[in-house]
Amino acid sequence: MLSIQRSLFFRWTLVVVWHFVLLMTETSGLKPEDKHLNPSTVPHDARLAEGNSLCSGRLEMKHQGEWRALNTKEREAAVKFMYARVACRQMGCGSVVSIAHRPNSSGPKPAWEVNFTCRGTEQTLKECSSATTKRRVQRKDFSGYSLEVICSESVRLLGESDTCMGSVEVKLDNGWASVCEDGFDSEAQKVVCRELGCGPPGSFRGTFRKGEGTVLSKQLQCRGNESRLVDCASSIHSNCTPVSGILCSYLHELRLVEGENHCKGTLVGKEDGEWRPISDPWAVTELKHFVDVCQKVGCADAISYSQIYLPQSQPVWSLSTSCRSYSGSSFCEAWSEEFSTVAINMTCSESVRLAKLHSIHRCSGKVEVKSGQSWVPVCDSFFSPQTAIVTCRDLQCGFPLTYHRLDNSGHFQNAELAWNPVFMCEGKEEHLMDCPSTNINTTEQLRQCGNTHLTCTERPPQPYITVHVQEEEVVLDDFPQVPESHRFAISCSLSSPYNILSIRLTHLTKPLTEQIQSAVDGRAIFMFPAAEDAHKGIYQCDYNYDFSSDIFSRPKIFTLTIKENNYARLVNWNSSCAGRLEVEHQKEWRPVSHQHSWGLKEAAVLCRQLKCGSAVSTRKEDKSTELTWRFYSDCNGSEHALMDCGAVKQWLSSSTVEVVCSGTLLRPEITVFSSSVLYDDQQQGVQLFKGHSFIVNCSVEPQYPGGHFSLIFTGLNQTHSRTHPAVNHSAFFTYAAADQAHQGNYSCVYHNFVFNGNFSSESQSLSLRVDVEFLNVMLDDGVLREDDSETCAGKLLVRPKEAWRLLSAESTVWDLKHASIVCRQLGCGSAISTSEIDLPVKETVARFFSDCDGSESALLDCGAVKEWFSSSAVEVVCTGETLTSPRS
Ligand SMILES: *[C@@H]1O[C@H](CO)[C@@H](O)[C@H](O)[C@H]1NC(C)=O
Ligand SMILES: *[C@@H]1O[C@H](CO)[C@@H](O)[C@H](O)[C@H]1NC(C)=O
Ligand SMILES: *[C@@H]1O[C@H](CO)[C@@H](O)[C@H](O)[C@H]1NC(C)=O
Ligand SMILES: *[C@@H]1O[C@H](CO)[C@@H](O)[C@H](O)[C@H]1NC(C)=O
Ligand SMILES: *[C@@H]1O[C@H](CO)[C@@H](O)[C@H](O)[C@H]1NC(C)=O
Ligand SMILES: *[C@@H]1O[C@H](CO)[C@@H](O)[C@H](O)[C@H]1NC(C)=O
Ligand SMILES: *[C@@H]1O[C@H](CO)[C@@H](O)[C@H](O)[C@H]1NC(C)=O
Ligand SMILES: *[C@@H]1O[C@H](CO)[C@@H](O)[C@H](O)[C@H]1NC(C)=O
Ligand SMILES: *[C@@H]1O[C@H](CO)[C@@H](O)[C@H](O)[C@H]1NC(C)=O
């Protein structure tokens, strides 16, 4: 009742028209043509083209001999509706079912633009009047819009301004007849309202004008499922009381169109006979506002909502501002006309819903399934975990979290209904209705039923994590710290009524590393034999169910830190890898007592833990009695940390433990010296110029006296080693002239005899390259040779750094002895002569300072240069020919 009042209020203007119509029809009565118009007589100047019948299609008019679509400049739906009413009447059809004013609908030719308005009571479009001009057709209209009209064929409502109320007439072969009150039940009303596109019948049956003047009447017998009134069984009567008026629902009609089925697609609504997309300029994004829509379009729960864009701006029904706060039981009633490109895309479930009690969470509620037009609850005593899976999936709600009997949801209300479905889902079905089902058979079973309250969750919940270190469980919130070298385990678990298929542990490093294990009783344990720095960082654990292996749960994320492990140390012997063992326990450092179980296996674990290599020896050391830690072992020697295979307790003892590991000696260093180094860096090693002498220096931090160094060389085709005793913890290995054979890797090995044993320790390897292409002396005879060959006679140039410089003749030490070093270095034989030449101008030259004896293989090995200005330089002539290549 409320909705009718509201609608009537909104439509007070129509009510005025209604009275006006009543007045008109009361006085004039029906015209005979109205009743007996023959539908097969197509009017000569108007038609509905390209529709399914004569009663639907594009409204066209003939003008100047041409049929074209008709377009009015009028955009208001209520006004356009009047053209449609007249057109339906002129075509001999019933009432207006719907109109559409769509872009790109005017057909192959541009439409006629008309400028006349209809009141709705005219018999033909021609009678509609133009207020300002006699010209009914103005011009061609290129907008592409036209008016499409659907009229009912076998029923009409008479004499009112709105299609959805009035007195009923039904079509006969040659006109219209009234309908007998007798037999016009609610089923017949349903059929009428449906055929007129007016939604469900309203509760109101008012006193509309009777079909006065009609000669014949029809008595109907409808089942209610007929789509047209003529499909109802009927008989003709000449004398019965005609039905008074009926009212179909005034509420807006809604539909979802252009989707796979009636529960998906673009939301359109009908007002004034016109279906238009519903626009939502306020972006009502909350789905709860649309729950009602799903039920109005004959579906169940709202699953999703989104805004979409129409291909072009077009007439829409726009929701008014008051709709924003809408929370009532019917979809927003206040619509206005607008042009827009925004529309609403909705998806509803078809046959199952989660009815809300208090929660507004879309994916939680009382499980109900559709039974005809109503909804029935589902009995909880037969509701299986698999059925819960399918229900959540059907509603696109993810995964079942919980389901239980809802105590405060009232009685199970399906006791009297015939259909009490029990679903027997396997869990793999897409929709609940795909599951086989049976019925509750006995009243005993029914008595035990309660309502089922189901909560689904988008993704399965996070698993539970524990980290285990040294038999202890580390609390996750405290950022688990794992001592270096120690074994640890990460346990990932969840208790769930469903089968957890696999559990995944991902270390969020670059690149990601992940481990997957099959779950056993919802749990997986990931073991790590020895913690190292690479294990630190962020981890996540998630899992999947066996019924949807592609979707993983929400991950549990945690951070693991690796802390230094320094509870054991070797002291007193100048080495961290040899000495007396001390252990820190309960914040106290104490020696470890030598008992039965301490042996090489335990020492091996200790040496590994201290990164000291392998165990060389371990023995008992006698001392005065003191408080020690006694070590209880279960080591097999392959463990990475003492406390992974042992435990300590306090003990009074006079013997302690000494351990010597193979890594006792410190690591030596290796360096290279040369007068002429091209470069020297960590990555590329050292590069020397050919011919220059070099020295390799092996040294070690002072730790123990004595010892010796071996220099191990690994070249392209040979390996050799040289050995020198350590002097001041160093040894030098000298090479007179670098050449290609010296290219390769060098490393120093330090050997010493300590603690009754021979120990050694190797340095990093150093790579050495000898450059034969770039020399730092050359002779220039001023001839530019195309073959890039070089000469054995000419002005002498040296390159102490980047730039080449002429060697200054002011170098008084310069003589043939020096020239011979140059010739040797260039591979030009021996020196014939060297002389002074004049330069045209003063320029930057290199003055040479010597410490050479003439036998050296490279000039700058035994000399140094400084830059100065001069106008004279040195020339050298060697025995050698001009060489095509000076390269070795
Ligand atoms: C209009 O109709 C023509 C022909 O039917 C079609 O090619 C064109 O894409 C349509 N335009 C729009 C905007 O729908
Ligand atoms: C159509 O008629 C309206 C009034 O009914 C008038 O305002 C308008 O100018 C007319 N248009 C044309 C193109 O004649
Ligand atoms: C209407 O329902 C009856 C049974 O109640 C059925 O026999 C008939 O085929 C249905 N008609 C239509 C059009 O669905
Ligand atoms: C409407 O929404 C559904 C579900 O989100 C989606 O699959 C479909 O593609 C959407 N349709 C349009 C036209 O955006
Ligand atoms: C009801 O009876 C049918 C036929 O005997 C049986 O298959 C079905 O399992 C019964 N339903 C229940 C819920 O027990
Ligand atoms: C430890 O080093 C010091 C100094 O280098 C030396 O005097 C001492 O003898 C060393 N101790 C042992 C046990 O070698
Ligand atoms: C030592 O024990 C560990 C388990 O603590 C085992 O994995 C390993 O195989 C054992 N090694 C030997 C050599 O027995
Ligand atoms: C040899 O190398 C070591 C380590 O780099 C250094 O301490 C020492 O001084 C070097 N010796 C000489 C003679 O340069
Ligand atoms: C490596 O050996 C080959 C032949 O075995 C020899 O020709 C070449 O000179 C050698 N290279 C060096 C750098 O010694």
PDB file of N, CA and C in Angstrom, residues 420-490:
ATOM      1  N   ASN A 420      12.203 -30.208   0.900  1.00  0.00           N
ATOM      2  CA  ASN A 420      13.203 -29.998   1.939  1.00  0.00           C
ATOM      3  C   ASN A 420      14.501 -30.590   1.444  1.00  0.00           C
ATOM      4  N   PRO A 421      15.217 -29.848   0.640  1.00  0.00           N
ATOM      5  CA  PRO A 421      16.324 -30.465  -0.080  1.00  0.00           C
ATOM      6  C   PRO A 421      17.507 -30.823   0.826  1.00  0.00           C
ATOM      7  N   VAL A 422      18.106 -31.953   0.493  1.00  0.00           N
ATOM      8  CA  VAL A 422      19.366 -32.352   1.120  1.00  0.00           C
ATOM      9  C   VAL A 422      20.359 -32.502  -0.027  1.00  0.00           C
ATOM     10  N   PHE A 423      21.411 -31.686  -0.002  1.00  0.00           N
ATOM     11  CA  PHE A 423      22.358 -31.703  -1.122  1.00  0.00           C
ATOM     12  C   PHE A 423      23.488 -32.672  -0.812  1.00  0.00           C
ATOM     13  N   MET A 424      23.859 -33.391  -1.839  1.00  0.00           N
ATOM     14  CA  MET A 424      24.939 -34.369  -1.655  1.00  0.00           C
ATOM     15  C   MET A 424      26.079 -34.018  -2.614  1.00  0.00           C
ATOM     16  N   CYS A 425      26.700 -32.887  -2.313  1.00  0.00           N
ATOM     17  CA  CYS A 425      27.744 -32.376  -3.209  1.00  0.00           C
ATOM     18  C   CYS A 425      29.017 -33.189  -3.038  1.00  0.00           C
ATOM     19  N   GLU A 426      29.763 -33.263  -4.139  1.00  0.00           N
ATOM     20  CA  GLU A 426      31.085 -33.882  -4.058  1.00  0.00           C
ATOM     21  C   GLU A 426      32.127 -32.850  -3.663  1.00  0.00           C
ATOM     22  N   GLY A 427      31.812 -31.602  -3.937  1.00  0.00           N
ATOM     23  CA  GLY A 427      32.745 -30.517  -3.614  1.00  0.00           C
ATOM     24  C   GLY A 427      33.345 -29.892  -4.856  1.00  0.00           C
ATOM     25  N   LYS A 428      33.196 -30.555  -5.990  1.00  0.00           N
ATOM     26  CA  LYS A 428      33.796 -30.041  -7.217  1.00  0.00           C
ATOM     27  C   LYS A 428      32.783 -29.281  -8.066  1.00  0.00           C
ATOM     28  N   GLU A 429      31.501 -29.348  -7.713  1.00  0.00           N
ATOM     29  CA  GLU A 429      30.464 -28.733  -8.538  1.00  0.00           C
ATOM     30  C   GLU A 429      30.575 -27.210  -8.541  1.00  0.00           C
ATOM     31  N   GLU A 430      30.160 -26.637  -9.644  1.00  0.00           N
ATOM     32  CA  GLU A 430      30.228 -25.181  -9.791  1.00  0.00           C
ATOM     33  C   GLU A 430      29.055 -24.516  -9.053  1.00  0.00           C
ATOM     34  N   HIS A 431      27.878 -25.096  -9.208  1.00  0.00           N
ATOM     35  CA  HIS A 431      26.676 -24.521  -8.584  1.00  0.00           C
ATOM     36  C   HIS A 431      26.018 -25.540  -7.659  1.00  0.00           C
ATOM     37  N   LEU A 432      25.343 -25.006  -6.652  1.00  0.00           N
ATOM     38  CA  LEU A 432      24.677 -25.895  -5.695  1.00  0.00           C
ATOM     39  C   LEU A 432      23.663 -26.786  -6.409  1.00  0.00           C
ATOM     40  N   MET A 433      22.987 -26.211  -7.417  1.00  0.00           N
ATOM     41  CA  MET A 433      21.962 -26.983  -8.110  1.00  0.00           C
ATOM     42  C   MET A 433      22.568 -28.083  -8.988  1.00  0.00           C
ATOM     43  N   ASP A 434      23.877 -28.055  -9.176  1.00  0.00           N
ATOM     44  CA  ASP A 434      24.518 -29.148  -9.920  1.00  0.00           C
ATOM     45  C   ASP A 434      24.692 -30.379  -9.039  1.00  0.00           C
ATOM     46  N   CYS A 435      24.552 -30.205  -7.726  1.00  0.00           N
ATOM     47  CA  CYS A 435      24.770 -31.333  -6.821  1.00  0.00           C
ATOM     48  C   CYS A 435      23.541 -32.232  -6.830  1.00  0.00           C
ATOM     49  N   PRO A 436      23.774 -33.540  -6.737  1.00  0.00           N
ATOM     50  CA  PRO A 436      22.617 -34.421  -6.580  1.00  0.00           C
ATOM     51  C   PRO A 436      21.904 -34.054  -5.273  1.00  0.00           C
ATOM     52  N   SER A 437      20.603 -34.207  -5.244  1.00  0.00           N
ATOM     53  CA  SER A 437      19.903 -33.890  -3.999  1.00  0.00           C
ATOM     54  C   SER A 437      18.804 -34.906  -3.741  1.00  0.00           C
ATOM     55  N   THR A 438      18.439 -34.957  -2.489  1.00  0.00           N
ATOM     56  CA  THR A 438      17.335 -35.827  -2.109  1.00  0.00           C
ATOM     57  C   THR A 438      16.457 -35.010  -1.175  1.00  0.00           C
ATOM     58  N   ASN A 439      15.455 -35.615  -0.677  1.00  0.00           N
ATOM     59  CA  ASN A 439      14.513 -34.880   0.146  1.00  0.00           C
ATOM     60  C   ASN A 439      14.542 -35.416   1.573  1.00  0.00           C
ATOM     61  N   ILE A 440      14.169 -34.552   2.531  1.00  0.00           N
ATOM     62  CA  ILE A 440      13.970 -35.058   3.882  1.00  0.00           C
ATOM     63  C   ILE A 440      12.646 -35.808   3.887  1.00  0.00           C
ATOM     64  N   ASN A 441      12.688 -37.027   4.394  1.00  0.00           N
ATOM     65  CA  ASN A 441      11.510 -37.879   4.233  1.00  0.00           C
ATOM     66  C   ASN A 441      10.624 -37.927   5.479  1.00  0.00           C
ATOM     67  N   THR A 442      11.269 -37.924   6.630  1.00  0.00           N
ATOM     68  CA  THR A 442      10.461 -38.214   7.819  1.00  0.00           C
ATOM     69  C   THR A 442      10.322 -36.980   8.699  1.00  0.00           C
ATOM     70  N   THR A 443       9.246 -36.963   9.442  1.00  0.00           N
ATOM     71  CA  THR A 443       9.018 -35.830  10.352  1.00  0.00           C
ATOM     72  C   THR A 443      10.064 -35.849  11.465  1.00  0.00           C
ATOM     73  N   GLU A 444      10.565 -37.049  11.749  1.00  0.00           N
ATOM     74  CA  GLU A 444      11.611 -37.160  12.762  1.00  0.00           C
ATOM     75  C   GLU A 444      12.858 -36.394  12.319  1.00  0.00           C
ATOM     76  N   GLN A 445      13.234 -36.609  11.038  1.00  0.00           N
ATOM     77  CA  GLN A 445      14.372 -35.888  10.467  1.00  0.00           C
ATOM     78  C   GLN A 445      14.112 -34.392  10.493  1.00  0.00           C
ATOM     79  N   LEU A 446      12.911 -34.018  10.120  1.00  0.00           N
ATOM     80  CA  LEU A 446      12.564 -32.592  10.049  1.00  0.00           C
ATOM     81  C   LEU A 446      12.658 -31.916  11.414  1.00  0.00           C
ATOM     82  N   ARG A 447      12.234 -32.663  12.433  1.00  0.00           N
ATOM     83  CA  ARG A 447      12.232 -32.088  13.776  1.00  0.00           C
ATOM     84  C   ARG A 447      13.636 -31.722  14.234  1.00  0.00           C
ATOM     85  N   GLN A 448      14.603 -32.435  13.722  1.00  0.00           N
ATOM     86  CA  GLN A 448      15.982 -32.185  14.147  1.00  0.00           C
ATOM     87  C   GLN A 448      16.677 -31.076  13.358  1.00  0.00           C
ATOM     88  N   CYS A 449      15.969 -30.573  12.354  1.00  0.00           N
ATOM     89  CA  CYS A 449      16.605 -29.573  11.486  1.00  0.00           C
ATOM     90  C   CYS A 449      16.722 -28.218  12.165  1.00  0.00           C
ATOM     91  N   GLY A 450      17.798 -27.531  11.864  1.00  0.00           N
ATOM     92  CA  GLY A 450      17.951 -26.132  12.243  1.00  0.00           C
ATOM     93  C   GLY A 450      18.409 -25.355  11.024  1.00  0.00           C
ATOM     94  N   ASN A 451      18.375 -24.049  11.124  1.00  0.00           N
ATOM     95  CA  ASN A 451      18.867 -23.234  10.017  1.00  0.00           C
ATOM     96  C   ASN A 451      20.391 -23.322   9.956  1.00  0.00           C
ATOM     97  N   THR A 452      20.901 -23.280   8.731  1.00  0.00           N
ATOM     98  CA  THR A 452      22.350 -23.371   8.557  1.00  0.00           C
ATOM     99  C   THR A 452      22.923 -21.985   8.349  1.00  0.00           C
ATOM    100  N   HIS A 453      23.849 -21.628   9.196  1.00  0.00           N
ATOM    101  CA  HIS A 453      24.497 -20.331   9.008  1.00  0.00           C
ATOM    102  C   HIS A 453      25.902 -20.549   8.471  1.00  0.00           C
ATOM    103  N   LEU A 454      26.125 -20.013   7.288  1.00  0.00           N
ATOM    104  CA  LEU A 454      27.392 -20.265   6.600  1.00  0.00           C
ATOM    105  C   LEU A 454      28.165 -18.959   6.451  1.00  0.00           C
ATOM    106  N   THR A 455      29.441 -19.028   6.729  1.00  0.00           N
ATOM    107  CA  THR A 455      30.308 -17.876   6.469  1.00  0.00           C
ATOM    108  C   THR A 455      31.407 -18.311   5.511  1.00  0.00           C
ATOM    109  N   CYS A 456      31.488 -17.594   4.403  1.00  0.00           N
ATOM    110  CA  CYS A 456      32.545 -17.907   3.443  1.00  0.00           C
ATOM    111  C   CYS A 456      33.606 -16.820   3.541  1.00  0.00           C
ATOM    112  N   THR A 457      34.753 -17.138   3.051  1.00  0.00           N
ATOM    113  CA  THR A 457      35.828 -16.153   3.078  1.00  0.00           C
ATOM    114  C   THR A 457      36.506 -16.160   1.721  1.00  0.00           C
ATOM    115  N   GLU A 458      36.946 -15.007   1.294  1.00  0.00           N
ATOM    116  CA  GLU A 458      37.497 -14.862  -0.040  1.00  0.00           C
ATOM    117  C   GLU A 458      38.655 -15.824  -0.289  1.00  0.00           C
ATOM    118  N   ARG A 459      39.548 -15.887   0.693  1.00  0.00           N
ATOM    119  CA  ARG A 459      40.661 -16.828   0.589  1.00  0.00           C
ATOM    120  C   ARG A 459      40.763 -17.558   1.913  1.00  0.00           C
ATOM    121  N   PRO A 460      41.189 -18.784   1.889  1.00  0.00           N
ATOM    122  CA  PRO A 460      41.315 -19.515   3.145  1.00  0.00           C
ATOM    123  C   PRO A 460      42.199 -18.737   4.122  1.00  0.00           C
ATOM    124  N   PRO A 461      41.949 -18.907   5.411  1.00  0.00           N
ATOM    125  CA  PRO A 461      42.683 -18.112   6.401  1.00  0.00           C
ATOM    126  C   PRO A 461      44.170 -18.480   6.449  1.00  0.00           C
ATOM    127  N   GLN A 462      44.913 -17.620   7.111  1.00  0.00           N
ATOM    128  CA  GLN A 462      46.360 -17.818   7.232  1.00  0.00           C
ATOM    129  C   GLN A 462      46.670 -19.073   8.029  1.00  0.00           C
ATOM    130  N   PRO A 463      47.768 -19.718   7.710  1.00  0.00           N
ATOM    131  CA  PRO A 463      48.176 -20.858   8.535  1.00  0.00           C
ATOM    132  C   PRO A 463      48.847 -20.366   9.820  1.00  0.00           C
ATOM    133  N   TYR A 464      49.193 -21.309  10.653  1.00  0.00           N
ATOM    134  CA  TYR A 464      49.843 -21.023  11.922  1.00  0.00           C
ATOM    135  C   TYR A 464      51.301 -21.455  11.802  1.00  0.00           C
ATOM    136  N   ILE A 465      52.204 -20.594  12.269  1.00  0.00           N
ATOM    137  CA  ILE A 465      53.637 -20.854  12.068  1.00  0.00           C
ATOM    138  C   ILE A 465      54.334 -21.052  13.411  1.00  0.00           C
ATOM    139  N   THR A 466      55.217 -22.001  13.480  1.00  0.00           N
ATOM    140  CA  THR A 466      56.145 -22.039  14.612  1.00  0.00           C
ATOM    141  C   THR A 466      57.543 -22.290  14.068  1.00  0.00           C
ATOM    142  N   VAL A 467      58.525 -21.682  14.737  1.00  0.00           N
ATOM    143  CA  VAL A 467      59.913 -21.889  14.348  1.00  0.00           C
ATOM    144  C   VAL A 467      60.586 -22.630  15.498  1.00  0.00           C
ATOM    145  N   HIS A 468      61.311 -23.689  15.177  1.00  0.00           N
ATOM    146  CA  HIS A 468      61.945 -24.501  16.216  1.00  0.00           C
ATOM    147  C   HIS A 468      63.451 -24.422  16.095  1.00  0.00           C
ATOM    148  N   VAL A 469      64.099 -24.047  17.201  1.00  0.00           N
ATOM    149  CA  VAL A 469      65.557 -23.947  17.241  1.00  0.00           C
ATOM    150  C   VAL A 469      66.013 -24.636  18.512  1.00  0.00           C
ATOM    151  N   GLN A 470      66.958 -25.532  18.435  1.00  0.00           N
ATOM    152  CA  GLN A 470      67.489 -26.226  19.618  1.00  0.00           C
ATOM    153  C   GLN A 470      66.388 -26.728  20.535  1.00  0.00           C
ATOM    154  N   GLU A 471      65.449 -27.446  19.929  1.00  0.00           N
ATOM    155  CA  GLU A 471      64.366 -28.067  20.703  1.00  0.00           C
ATOM    156  C   GLU A 471      63.421 -27.052  21.347  1.00  0.00           C
ATOM    157  N   GLU A 472      63.583 -25.797  21.004  1.00  0.00           N
ATOM    158  CA  GLU A 472      62.670 -24.816  21.574  1.00  0.00           C
ATOM    159  C   GLU A 472      61.808 -24.271  20.464  1.00  0.00           C
ATOM    160  N   GLU A 473      60.605 -23.811  20.880  1.00  0.00           N
ATOM    161  CA  GLU A 473      59.717 -23.179  19.925  1.00  0.00           C
ATOM    162  C   GLU A 473      59.907 -21.678  20.084  1.00  0.00           C
ATOM    163  N   VAL A 474      60.197 -20.996  19.009  1.00  0.00           N
ATOM    164  CA  VAL A 474      60.438 -19.559  19.091  1.00  0.00           C
ATOM    165  C   VAL A 474      59.146 -18.833  18.747  1.00  0.00           C
ATOM    166  N   VAL A 475      58.800 -17.874  19.561  1.00  0.00           N
ATOM    167  CA  VAL A 475      57.554 -17.143  19.317  1.00  0.00           C
ATOM    168  C   VAL A 475      57.718 -16.248  18.092  1.00  0.00           C
ATOM    169  N   LEU A 476      56.711 -16.306  17.228  1.00  0.00           N
ATOM    170  CA  LEU A 476      56.797 -15.577  15.969  1.00  0.00           C
ATOM    171  C   LEU A 476      56.832 -14.071  16.150  1.00  0.00           C
ATOM    172  N   ASP A 477      56.068 -13.595  17.129  1.00  0.00           N
ATOM    173  CA  ASP A 477      55.972 -12.145  17.307  1.00  0.00           C
ATOM    174  C   ASP A 477      57.310 -11.540  17.692  1.00  0.00           C
ATOM    175  N   ASP A 478      58.203 -12.358  18.219  1.00  0.00           N
ATOM    176  CA  ASP A 478      59.498 -11.841  18.653  1.00  0.00           C
ATOM    177  C   ASP A 478      60.565 -11.895  17.566  1.00  0.00           C
ATOM    178  N   PHE A 479      60.128 -11.975  16.299  1.00  0.00           N
ATOM    179  CA  PHE A 479      61.078 -12.096  15.192  1.00  0.00           C
ATOM    180  C   PHE A 479      62.061 -13.216  15.473  1.00  0.00           C
ATOM    181  N   PRO A 480      61.727 -14.412  15.123  1.00  0.00           N
ATOM    182  CA  PRO A 480      62.555 -15.557  15.479  1.00  0.00           C
ATOM    183  C   PRO A 480      64.019 -15.358  15.087  1.00  0.00           C
ATOM    184  N   GLN A 481      64.890 -15.658  16.057  1.00  0.00           N
ATOM    185  CA  GLN A 481      66.323 -15.538  15.815  1.00  0.00           C
ATOM    186  C   GLN A 481      66.916 -16.936  15.845  1.00  0.00           C
ATOM    187  N   VAL A 482      67.595 -17.268  14.800  1.00  0.00           N
ATOM    188  CA  VAL A 482      68.187 -18.594  14.722  1.00  0.00           C
ATOM    189  C   VAL A 482      69.694 -18.423  14.821  1.00  0.00           C
ATOM    190  N   PRO A 483      70.344 -19.125  15.762  1.00  0.00           N
ATOM    191  CA  PRO A 483      71.794 -18.996  15.842  1.00  0.00           C
ATOM    192  C   PRO A 483      72.461 -19.635  14.626  1.00  0.00           C
ATOM    193  N   GLU A 484      73.397 -18.964  14.090  1.00  0.00           N
ATOM    194  CA  GLU A 484      74.153 -19.403  12.928  1.00  0.00           C
ATOM    195  C   GLU A 484      74.650 -20.837  13.125  1.00  0.00           C
ATOM    196  N   SER A 485      74.712 -21.586  12.060  1.00  0.00           N
ATOM    197  CA  SER A 485      75.175 -22.973  12.034  1.00  0.00           C
ATOM    198  C   SER A 485      74.188 -23.981  12.605  1.00  0.00           C
ATOM    199  N   HIS A 486      73.224 -23.504  13.376  1.00  0.00           N
ATOM    200  CA  HIS A 486      72.321 -24.448  14.007  1.00  0.00           C
ATOM    201  C   HIS A 486      71.218 -24.902  13.073  1.00  0.00           C
ATOM    202  N   ARG A 487      70.789 -26.115  13.300  1.00  0.00           N
ATOM    203  CA  ARG A 487      69.650 -26.591  12.531  1.00  0.00           C
ATOM    204  C   ARG A 487      68.407 -25.903  13.068  1.00  0.00           C
ATOM    205  N   PHE A 488      67.432 -25.746  12.212  1.00  0.00           N
ATOM    206  CA  PHE A 488      66.155 -25.197  12.660  1.00  0.00           C
ATOM    207  C   PHE A 488      65.058 -25.756  11.776  1.00  0.00           C
ATOM    208  N   ALA A 489      63.819 -25.585  12.221  1.00  0.00           N
ATOM    209  CA  ALA A 489      62.677 -26.110  11.474  1.00  0.00           C
ATOM    210  C   ALA A 489      61.562 -25.080  11.523  1.00  0.00           C
ATOM    211  N   ILE A 490      60.836 -24.978  10.407  1.00  0.00           N
ATOM    212  CA  ILE A 490      59.677 -24.092  10.354  1.00  0.00           C
ATOM    213  C   ILE A 490      58.466 -24.986  10.144  1.00  0.00           C
TER     214      ILE A 490
END
